[in-house]
mmCIF file of C-alpha atoms in Angstrom:
data_model
loop_
_atom_site.group_PDB
_atom_site.id
_atom_site.type_symbol
_atom_site.label_atom_id
_atom_site.label_comp_id
_atom_site.label_asym_id
_atom_site.label_seq_id
_atom_site.Cartn_x
_atom_site.Cartn_y
_atom_site.Cartn_z
ATOM 1 C CA MET A 9 -19.673 13.114 10.476
ATOM 2 C CA ALA A 10 -17.737 13.235 13.531
ATOM 3 C CA LEU A 11 -14.251 12.113 13.953
ATOM 4 C CA THR A 12 -13.415 9.462 16.607
ATOM 5 C CA THR A 13 -10.754 9.468 18.966
ATOM 6 C CA ARG A 14 -8.652 7.369 16.817
ATOM 7 C CA VAL A 15 -8.698 9.296 13.930
ATOM 8 C CA GLU A 16 -8.636 12.531 15.567
ATOM 9 C CA GLN A 17 -5.292 10.811 16.968
ATOM 10 C CA ILE A 18 -4.056 9.747 13.373
ATOM 11 C CA LEU A 19 -4.501 13.409 11.819
ATOM 12 C CA SER A 20 -2.534 14.814 14.925
ATOM 13 C CA TRP A 21 0.790 13.417 13.649
ATOM 14 C CA TYR A 22 0.139 15.111 10.207
ATOM 15 C CA ALA A 23 -0.200 18.650 12.005
ATOM 16 C CA ALA A 24 2.216 19.984 9.088
ATOM 17 C CA GLU A 25 -0.375 19.322 6.357
ATOM 18 C CA ASN A 26 -2.718 21.701 4.993
ATOM 19 C CA PRO A 27 -6.822 21.349 5.382
ATOM 20 C CA GLY A 28 -6.953 20.124 1.764
ATOM 21 C CA THR A 29 -4.735 17.043 2.730
ATOM 22 C CA LEU A 30 -6.025 16.421 6.431
ATOM 23 C CA THR A 31 -9.626 16.326 4.727
ATOM 24 C CA ASN A 32 -8.753 13.711 2.351
ATOM 25 C CA LEU A 33 -7.170 11.526 5.085
ATOM 26 C CA VAL A 34 -11.045 11.984 6.851
ATOM 27 C CA ARG A 35 -12.149 10.622 3.440
ATOM 28 C CA LEU A 36 -10.368 7.557 3.729
ATOM 29 C CA PHE A 37 -10.828 6.966 7.362
ATOM 30 C CA ASN A 38 -14.399 7.704 7.581
ATOM 31 C CA HIS A 39 -15.377 5.850 4.740
ATOM 32 C CA GLY A 40 -16.549 2.188 4.106
ATOM 33 C CA ALA A 41 -16.696 -0.706 6.811
ATOM 34 C CA LEU A 42 -14.010 0.518 8.690
ATOM 35 C CA SER A 43 -14.930 3.923 8.962
ATOM 36 C CA GLY A 44 -13.536 5.795 12.343
ATOM 37 C CA THR A 45 -11.786 2.655 13.396
ATOM 38 C CA GLY A 46 -8.194 4.197 12.069
ATOM 39 C CA LYS A 47 -7.685 1.051 9.900
ATOM 40 C CA LEU A 48 -7.769 1.139 5.874
ATOM 41 C CA VAL A 49 -8.691 -1.924 3.630
ATOM 42 C CA ILE A 50 -7.894 -0.833 0.034
ATOM 43 C CA LEU A 51 -8.120 -2.522 -3.591
ATOM 44 C CA PRO A 52 -5.184 -1.741 -5.630
ATOM 45 C CA VAL A 53 -5.615 -2.779 -9.459
ATOM 46 C CA ASP A 54 -2.142 -1.712 -11.233
ATOM 47 C CA GLN A 55 -1.466 -5.678 -11.821
ATOM 48 C CA GLY A 56 -2.642 -5.313 -15.476
ATOM 49 C CA PHE A 57 -0.098 -2.676 -16.106
ATOM 50 C CA GLU A 58 2.444 -4.513 -14.025
ATOM 51 C CA HIS A 59 2.232 -8.321 -14.859
ATOM 52 C CA GLY A 60 -0.082 -8.056 -17.884
ATOM 53 C CA PRO A 61 -3.679 -8.730 -18.763
ATOM 54 C CA VAL A 62 -3.901 -12.426 -18.879
ATOM 55 C CA ARG A 63 -1.691 -12.975 -15.603
ATOM 56 C CA SER A 64 -3.635 -10.737 -13.721
ATOM 57 C CA PHE A 65 -7.534 -11.196 -14.999
ATOM 58 C CA ALA A 66 -7.770 -14.603 -16.399
ATOM 59 C CA PRO A 67 -8.733 -16.284 -13.209
ATOM 60 C CA ASN A 68 -11.777 -14.097 -12.873
ATOM 61 C CA PRO A 69 -12.558 -13.014 -16.583
ATOM 62 C CA GLU A 70 -15.030 -10.179 -15.122
ATOM 63 C CA ALA A 71 -12.110 -8.259 -13.902
ATOM 64 C CA TYR A 72 -10.888 -7.484 -17.559
ATOM 65 C CA ASP A 73 -13.446 -4.911 -17.003
ATOM 66 C CA PRO A 74 -12.492 -1.466 -15.108
ATOM 67 C CA ASP A 75 -16.015 -1.132 -13.672
ATOM 68 C CA TYR A 76 -15.801 -4.395 -11.888
ATOM 69 C CA HIS A 77 -13.341 -3.564 -9.775
ATOM 70 C CA PHE A 78 -14.983 0.219 -9.060
ATOM 71 C CA GLN A 79 -18.040 -1.948 -8.052
ATOM 72 C CA LEU A 80 -15.899 -4.516 -6.114
ATOM 73 C CA ALA A 81 -14.410 -1.889 -4.139
ATOM 74 C CA ILE A 82 -17.780 -0.225 -3.426
ATOM 75 C CA ASP A 83 -19.810 -3.182 -2.730
ATOM 76 C CA SER A 84 -17.176 -4.857 -0.323
ATOM 77 C CA GLY A 85 -16.744 -1.399 1.724
ATOM 78 C CA CYS A 86 -13.368 -0.883 1.026
ATOM 79 C CA SER A 87 -11.826 2.240 2.468
ATOM 80 C CA ALA A 88 -10.530 3.230 -1.201
ATOM 81 C CA TYR A 89 -9.383 2.091 -4.827
ATOM 82 C CA ALA A 90 -6.224 2.292 -6.599
ATOM 83 C CA ALA A 91 -5.386 2.086 -10.164
ATOM 84 C CA PRO A 92 -3.496 3.673 -12.690
ATOM 85 C CA LEU A 93 -4.480 6.459 -15.100
ATOM 86 C CA GLY A 94 -6.410 4.433 -17.785
ATOM 87 C CA SER A 95 -8.446 2.318 -15.194
ATOM 88 C CA LEU A 96 -9.615 5.404 -13.211
ATOM 89 C CA GLN A 97 -10.560 7.318 -16.495
ATOM 90 C CA ALA A 98 -12.841 4.394 -17.524
ATOM 91 C CA GLY A 99 -14.685 4.382 -14.821
ATOM 92 C CA ALA A 100 -14.252 7.750 -12.503
ATOM 93 C CA ALA A 101 -17.433 9.683 -13.835
ATOM 94 C CA ARG A 102 -19.605 6.758 -13.508
ATOM 95 C CA PHE A 103 -18.775 6.021 -10.089
ATOM 96 C CA ALA A 104 -18.145 9.419 -8.709
ATOM 97 C CA GLY A 105 -18.395 9.806 -5.208
ATOM 98 C CA GLN A 106 -19.274 6.381 -4.336
ATOM 99 C CA VAL A 107 -15.585 5.249 -2.909
ATOM 100 C CA PRO A 108 -12.390 7.264 -2.346
ATOM 101 C CA VAL A 109 -10.020 6.606 -5.225
ATOM 102 C CA ILE A 110 -6.234 6.732 -5.508
ATOM 103 C CA LEU A 111 -4.059 7.498 -8.747
ATOM 104 C CA LYS A 112 -1.228 5.445 -9.253
ATOM 105 C CA LEU A 113 1.330 7.751 -10.810
ATOM 106 C CA ASN A 114 4.232 5.614 -11.913
ATOM 107 C CA ASN A 115 4.179 2.042 -13.423
ATOM 108 C CA SER A 116 6.382 -0.519 -15.281
ATOM 109 C CA ASP A 117 6.005 -3.535 -17.213
ATOM 110 C CA THR A 118 7.683 -7.030 -17.236
ATOM 111 C CA LEU A 119 8.348 -7.088 -20.675
ATOM 112 C CA ALA A 120 11.804 -5.851 -20.194
ATOM 113 C CA ARG A 121 14.394 -7.235 -17.626
ATOM 114 C CA VAL A 122 16.660 -5.282 -16.012
ATOM 115 C CA GLU A 123 19.085 -5.052 -13.294
ATOM 116 C CA GLN A 124 18.114 -1.697 -11.725
ATOM 117 C CA PRO A 125 14.109 -1.293 -11.943
ATOM 118 C CA ILE A 126 12.452 2.359 -11.995
ATOM 119 C CA SER A 127 8.871 2.768 -13.057
ATOM 120 C CA ALA A 128 7.980 5.419 -15.350
ATOM 121 C CA VAL A 129 5.751 8.108 -14.370
ATOM 122 C CA THR A 130 2.319 7.530 -16.131
ATOM 123 C CA GLY A 131 -0.031 10.368 -14.507
ATOM 124 C CA SER A 132 -0.139 13.335 -12.975
ATOM 125 C CA VAL A 133 -1.412 15.276 -9.781
ATOM 126 C CA GLU A 134 -3.719 17.262 -12.354
ATOM 127 C CA ASP A 135 -4.935 13.808 -13.739
ATOM 128 C CA ALA A 136 -6.080 13.256 -10.060
ATOM 129 C CA LEU A 137 -7.587 16.129 -9.130
ATOM 130 C CA ARG A 138 -9.438 16.298 -12.669
ATOM 131 C CA LEU A 139 -10.452 12.576 -11.323
ATOM 132 C CA GLY A 140 -11.895 13.359 -8.187
ATOM 133 C CA CYS A 141 -8.860 11.371 -6.290
ATOM 134 C CA VAL A 142 -8.096 11.657 -2.629
ATOM 135 C CA GLY A 143 -4.577 10.900 -3.337
ATOM 136 C CA VAL A 144 -2.065 9.935 -5.717
ATOM 137 C CA GLY A 145 0.138 6.412 -5.148
ATOM 138 C CA TYR A 146 3.961 6.101 -6.329
ATOM 139 C CA THR A 147 5.886 3.085 -6.048
ATOM 140 C CA ILE A 148 9.947 3.350 -5.042
ATOM 141 C CA TYR A 149 12.447 0.564 -5.020
ATOM 142 C CA PRO A 150 14.666 0.719 -2.605
ATOM 143 C CA GLY A 151 18.020 -1.400 -3.624
ATOM 144 C CA SER A 152 17.686 -0.207 -7.042
ATOM 145 C CA GLY A 153 20.568 1.871 -8.914
ATOM 146 C CA ALA A 154 18.203 3.787 -9.978
ATOM 147 C CA ARG A 155 16.587 4.577 -6.532
ATOM 148 C CA ASN A 156 17.818 8.325 -5.961
ATOM 149 C CA ARG A 157 16.319 9.296 -9.617
ATOM 150 C CA MET A 158 12.600 8.051 -8.010
ATOM 151 C CA TYR A 159 13.372 9.693 -4.751
ATOM 152 C CA GLU A 160 14.012 13.060 -6.540
ATOM 153 C CA ASP A 161 10.936 12.579 -8.649
ATOM 154 C CA LEU A 162 8.902 11.526 -5.624
ATOM 155 C CA ARG A 163 10.030 14.769 -3.940
ATOM 156 C CA GLU A 164 8.552 16.968 -6.550
ATOM 157 C CA ILE A 165 5.415 14.939 -6.911
ATOM 158 C CA THR A 166 5.013 15.510 -3.198
ATOM 159 C CA LEU A 167 5.400 18.762 -3.155
ATOM 160 C CA GLU A 168 2.827 19.310 -5.871
ATOM 161 C CA ALA A 169 0.209 16.778 -4.169
ATOM 162 C CA ARG A 170 0.695 18.807 -0.940
ATOM 163 C CA ARG A 171 -0.028 21.863 -2.332
ATOM 164 C CA LYS A 172 -3.192 20.579 -3.887
ATOM 165 C CA GLY A 173 -4.382 18.874 -0.766
ATOM 166 C CA LEU A 174 -4.041 15.162 -1.812
ATOM 167 C CA VAL A 175 -2.443 12.197 0.281
ATOM 168 C CA VAL A 176 0.623 10.491 -0.842
ATOM 169 C CA ILE A 177 1.011 6.923 -0.412
ATOM 170 C CA VAL A 178 4.071 5.293 -1.494
ATOM 171 C CA TRP A 179 4.463 1.863 -2.077
ATOM 172 C CA SER A 180 8.233 0.760 -0.658
ATOM 173 C CA TYR A 181 9.753 -1.941 -2.486
ATOM 174 C CA PRO A 182 12.865 -3.015 -2.045
ATOM 175 C CA ARG A 183 14.104 -4.440 -5.506
ATOM 176 C CA GLY A 184 17.314 -4.163 -7.646
ATOM 177 C CA ALA A 185 21.149 -5.419 -8.041
ATOM 178 C CA GLY A 186 21.647 -4.508 -4.456
ATOM 179 C CA LEU A 187 19.701 -7.240 -2.737
ATOM 180 C CA SER A 188 18.763 -11.152 -2.962
ATOM 181 C CA ARG A 189 15.566 -12.210 -4.091
ATOM 182 C CA GLN A 190 15.061 -13.088 -0.621
ATOM 183 C CA GLY A 191 16.279 -9.873 0.464
ATOM 184 C CA GLU A 192 13.340 -8.252 -0.897
ATOM 185 C CA THR A 193 11.243 -9.277 2.186
ATOM 186 C CA ALA A 194 13.672 -9.277 4.644
ATOM 187 C CA ILE A 195 12.546 -7.895 8.098
ATOM 188 C CA ASP A 196 15.411 -5.471 8.196
ATOM 189 C CA VAL A 197 14.996 -4.314 4.548
ATOM 190 C CA CYS A 198 11.200 -4.038 5.113
ATOM 191 C CA ALA A 199 11.720 -1.818 7.911
ATOM 192 C CA TYR A 200 14.471 0.284 6.121
ATOM 193 C CA ALA A 201 12.088 0.418 3.018
ATOM 194 C CA ALA A 202 9.292 2.085 5.221
ATOM 195 C CA THR A 203 11.509 4.220 7.116
ATOM 196 C CA ILE A 204 12.683 5.845 3.724
ATOM 197 C CA ALA A 205 9.389 6.266 2.323
ATOM 198 C CA ALA A 206 8.365 7.927 5.860
ATOM 199 C CA GLN A 207 11.438 10.270 5.497
ATOM 200 C CA LEU A 208 10.703 11.069 1.845
ATOM 201 C CA GLY A 209 7.283 12.575 3.367
ATOM 202 C CA ALA A 210 4.465 9.524 2.688
ATOM 203 C CA HIS A 211 1.356 9.702 4.647
ATOM 204 C CA ILE A 212 0.615 6.442 3.951
ATOM 205 C CA ILE A 213 3.081 3.718 3.528
ATOM 206 C CA LYS A 214 2.919 0.263 1.755
ATOM 207 C CA VAL A 215 4.937 -2.281 2.226
ATOM 208 C CA LYS A 216 5.281 -6.110 1.919
ATOM 209 C CA PRO A 217 4.585 -8.670 4.629
ATOM 210 C CA PRO A 218 8.636 -9.338 5.972
ATOM 211 C CA THR A 219 10.249 -12.894 6.520
ATOM 212 C CA ALA A 220 12.280 -13.450 9.423
ATOM 213 C CA HIS A 221 15.372 -13.298 6.891
ATOM 214 C CA ILE A 222 17.914 -10.533 7.690
ATOM 215 C CA GLU A 223 19.673 -9.323 4.515
ATOM 216 C CA GLN A 224 22.652 -7.038 5.756
ATOM 217 C CA GLU A 225 25.046 -8.152 8.254
ATOM 218 C CA GLU A 226 25.571 -5.107 10.256
ATOM 219 C CA ALA A 227 21.730 -5.409 10.753
ATOM 220 C CA LYS A 228 21.723 -8.673 11.859
ATOM 221 C CA LYS A 229 24.461 -7.702 14.351
ATOM 222 C CA MET A 230 21.741 -5.302 15.881
ATOM 223 C CA TYR A 231 18.905 -7.493 15.859
ATOM 224 C CA GLU A 232 20.905 -10.187 17.827
ATOM 225 C CA LYS A 233 22.790 -7.715 20.138
ATOM 226 C CA TYR A 234 19.031 -6.222 21.006
ATOM 227 C CA SER A 235 17.039 -9.397 21.283
ATOM 228 C CA ILE A 236 14.589 -7.949 18.871
ATOM 229 C CA PRO A 237 11.656 -10.292 18.593
ATOM 230 C CA LEU A 238 11.359 -11.565 14.930
ATOM 231 C CA GLN A 239 9.952 -14.927 15.353
ATOM 232 C CA THR A 240 6.181 -14.521 13.937
ATOM 233 C CA LEU A 241 4.652 -12.293 11.746
ATOM 234 C CA ALA A 242 3.193 -10.226 14.328
ATOM 235 C CA ASP A 243 6.375 -9.554 15.713
ATOM 236 C CA ARG A 244 7.863 -8.546 12.427
ATOM 237 C CA THR A 245 5.081 -6.020 11.714
ATOM 238 C CA ARG A 246 5.175 -4.585 14.999
ATOM 239 C CA HIS A 247 8.983 -3.564 14.184
ATOM 240 C CA VAL A 248 8.510 -2.201 10.763
ATOM 241 C CA VAL A 249 5.509 -0.046 12.548
ATOM 242 C CA GLN A 250 8.111 1.318 14.881
ATOM 243 C CA ALA A 251 10.456 1.939 12.335
ATOM 244 C CA THR A 252 8.027 4.431 10.772
ATOM 245 C CA PHE A 253 8.473 7.177 13.397
ATOM 246 C CA ASN A 254 7.251 5.172 16.121
ATOM 247 C CA GLY A 255 4.140 4.050 14.659
ATOM 248 C CA LYS A 256 3.032 8.159 13.715
ATOM 249 C CA ARG A 257 2.965 6.845 10.240
ATOM 250 C CA VAL A 258 0.103 4.868 8.739
ATOM 251 C CA VAL A 259 1.720 1.442 7.440
ATOM 252 C CA ILE A 260 -0.214 -0.791 5.560
ATOM 253 C CA PHE A 261 0.964 -4.290 4.095
ATOM 254 C CA SER A 262 0.227 -6.109 0.645
ATOM 255 C CA GLY A 263 -1.808 -8.803 0.290
ATOM 256 C CA GLY A 264 0.598 -10.749 -2.335
ATOM 257 C CA GLU A 265 0.316 -13.482 -4.693
ATOM 258 C CA SER A 266 -2.992 -15.335 -4.759
ATOM 259 C CA ARG A 267 -3.277 -18.037 -1.869
ATOM 260 C CA SER A 268 -5.747 -19.983 0.060
ATOM 261 C CA THR A 269 -8.061 -18.222 1.745
ATOM 262 C CA ASP A 270 -6.824 -19.943 4.988
ATOM 263 C CA ALA A 271 -3.202 -18.481 4.182
ATOM 264 C CA VAL A 272 -4.518 -14.901 3.591
ATOM 265 C CA LEU A 273 -6.445 -14.584 6.878
ATOM 266 C CA ALA A 274 -3.680 -16.453 8.671
ATOM 267 C CA ASP A 275 -1.659 -13.434 7.861
ATOM 268 C CA VAL A 276 -3.976 -10.738 8.250
ATOM 269 C CA ARG A 277 -4.588 -11.709 11.779
ATOM 270 C CA GLU A 278 -0.737 -11.630 12.667
ATOM 271 C CA MET A 279 -0.580 -8.550 10.985
ATOM 272 C CA ALA A 280 -3.577 -6.888 12.932
ATOM 273 C CA ALA A 281 -2.078 -8.464 15.957
ATOM 274 C CA GLY A 282 1.339 -6.715 15.075
ATOM 275 C CA GLY A 283 -0.297 -3.050 14.920
ATOM 276 C CA SER A 284 -0.849 -2.707 11.206
ATOM 277 C CA PHE A 285 -2.890 -0.064 9.824
ATOM 278 C CA GLY A 286 -4.546 -2.332 7.209
ATOM 279 C CA SER A 287 -4.236 -4.328 3.998
ATOM 280 C CA ILE A 288 -4.128 -3.193 0.162
ATOM 281 C CA MET A 289 -5.261 -6.325 -1.035
ATOM 282 C CA GLY A 290 -5.434 -6.513 -5.063
ATOM 283 C CA ARG A 291 -4.557 -10.387 -6.658
ATOM 284 C CA ASN A 292 -6.219 -12.221 -3.708
ATOM 285 C CA ALA A 293 -9.512 -10.097 -4.000
ATOM 286 C CA PHE A 294 -9.848 -9.448 -7.919
ATOM 287 C CA GLN A 295 -8.844 -13.131 -8.951
ATOM 288 C CA ARG A 296 -11.318 -14.652 -7.235
ATOM 289 C CA PRO A 297 -14.864 -15.111 -8.402
ATOM 290 C CA ARG A 298 -16.983 -12.121 -6.939
ATOM 291 C CA ALA A 299 -19.150 -13.825 -4.257
ATOM 292 C CA GLU A 300 -15.992 -15.543 -2.829
ATOM 293 C CA ALA A 301 -14.095 -12.065 -3.194
ATOM 294 C CA LEU A 302 -16.459 -10.103 -1.230
ATOM 295 C CA ARG A 303 -16.570 -12.876 1.193
ATOM 296 C CA LEU A 304 -12.707 -12.564 1.851
ATOM 297 C CA LEU A 305 -12.667 -8.777 2.059
ATOM 298 C CA SER A 306 -15.507 -9.434 4.538
ATOM 299 C CA ASP A 307 -13.537 -11.242 6.464
ATOM 300 C CA VAL A 308 -10.133 -9.033 6.290
ATOM 301 C CA ILE A 309 -12.282 -5.816 7.353
ATOM 302 C CA GLN A 310 -13.651 -8.045 10.136
ATOM 303 C CA ILE A 311 -10.193 -8.964 11.242
ATOM 304 C CA TYR A 312 -9.353 -5.365 11.450
ATOM 305 C CA LYS A 313 -12.459 -4.387 12.956
ATOM 306 C CA SER A 314 -11.870 -6.679 16.039
ATOM 307 C CA ALA A 315 -8.096 -5.454 16.473
ATOM 308 C CA ARG A 316 -7.113 -3.246 19.031
#
């Protein structure tokens, strides 16, 4: 398939990468209903590990089966499917080549309560290659006292992934004793977290939709001094994208907790208007009945397809 002008432009931002990594970026951007647009909608299903099975799958019991998520990603026209090792191993052979897959390399659970969160490395780059993945995902928690360990582990993973031609997707989720609960999604913190992920070498960055709250007093002074617009989610999305090399890194936004369809789509429209490269939407998709999930993902895809 020939590359569109937009995909060629995105690839030009990654000129230091080897042909294997560039090829896998193309596989992501040329797959599914958003092929060639430079936008992505990814289905992530790591919530069973992160939040437990009943909290994740009881609203839609079909979702206990890993095959369900592969098929949902395929049938909805998603750009990719991302999951931990066990889920991918359960269906990678059966669904080989039908949808790009991303191995989530680190995970944590909610059984322990810790002030300085850190996820355990639960998969490897070798696992990703064996399973036919286009890339690997890794979560960092800026704000945690354990952040430097995560940054250092990510550096080693990124070096190996690059050598072997894989894409690196970083979930950059501010969290820990250094931040208030409100601060985890504050605009200054989200923009900072996206910048950190870019500086650590991420090809694709996942952050949460930012609120208008400003956590850091010194940052607040700068926002006020330079009258940076933050009133709407579109404004805040635009600012986060600007913070990641002036838009020269792919930034996608999470869907968050399950909400009404109208609320989800209203946020997606705002983020698309602000220049988001797409959405990575888990619970709002797989916790709905299949037909409803397919409609929602189709609507999300159409919003990004129509965005300029």
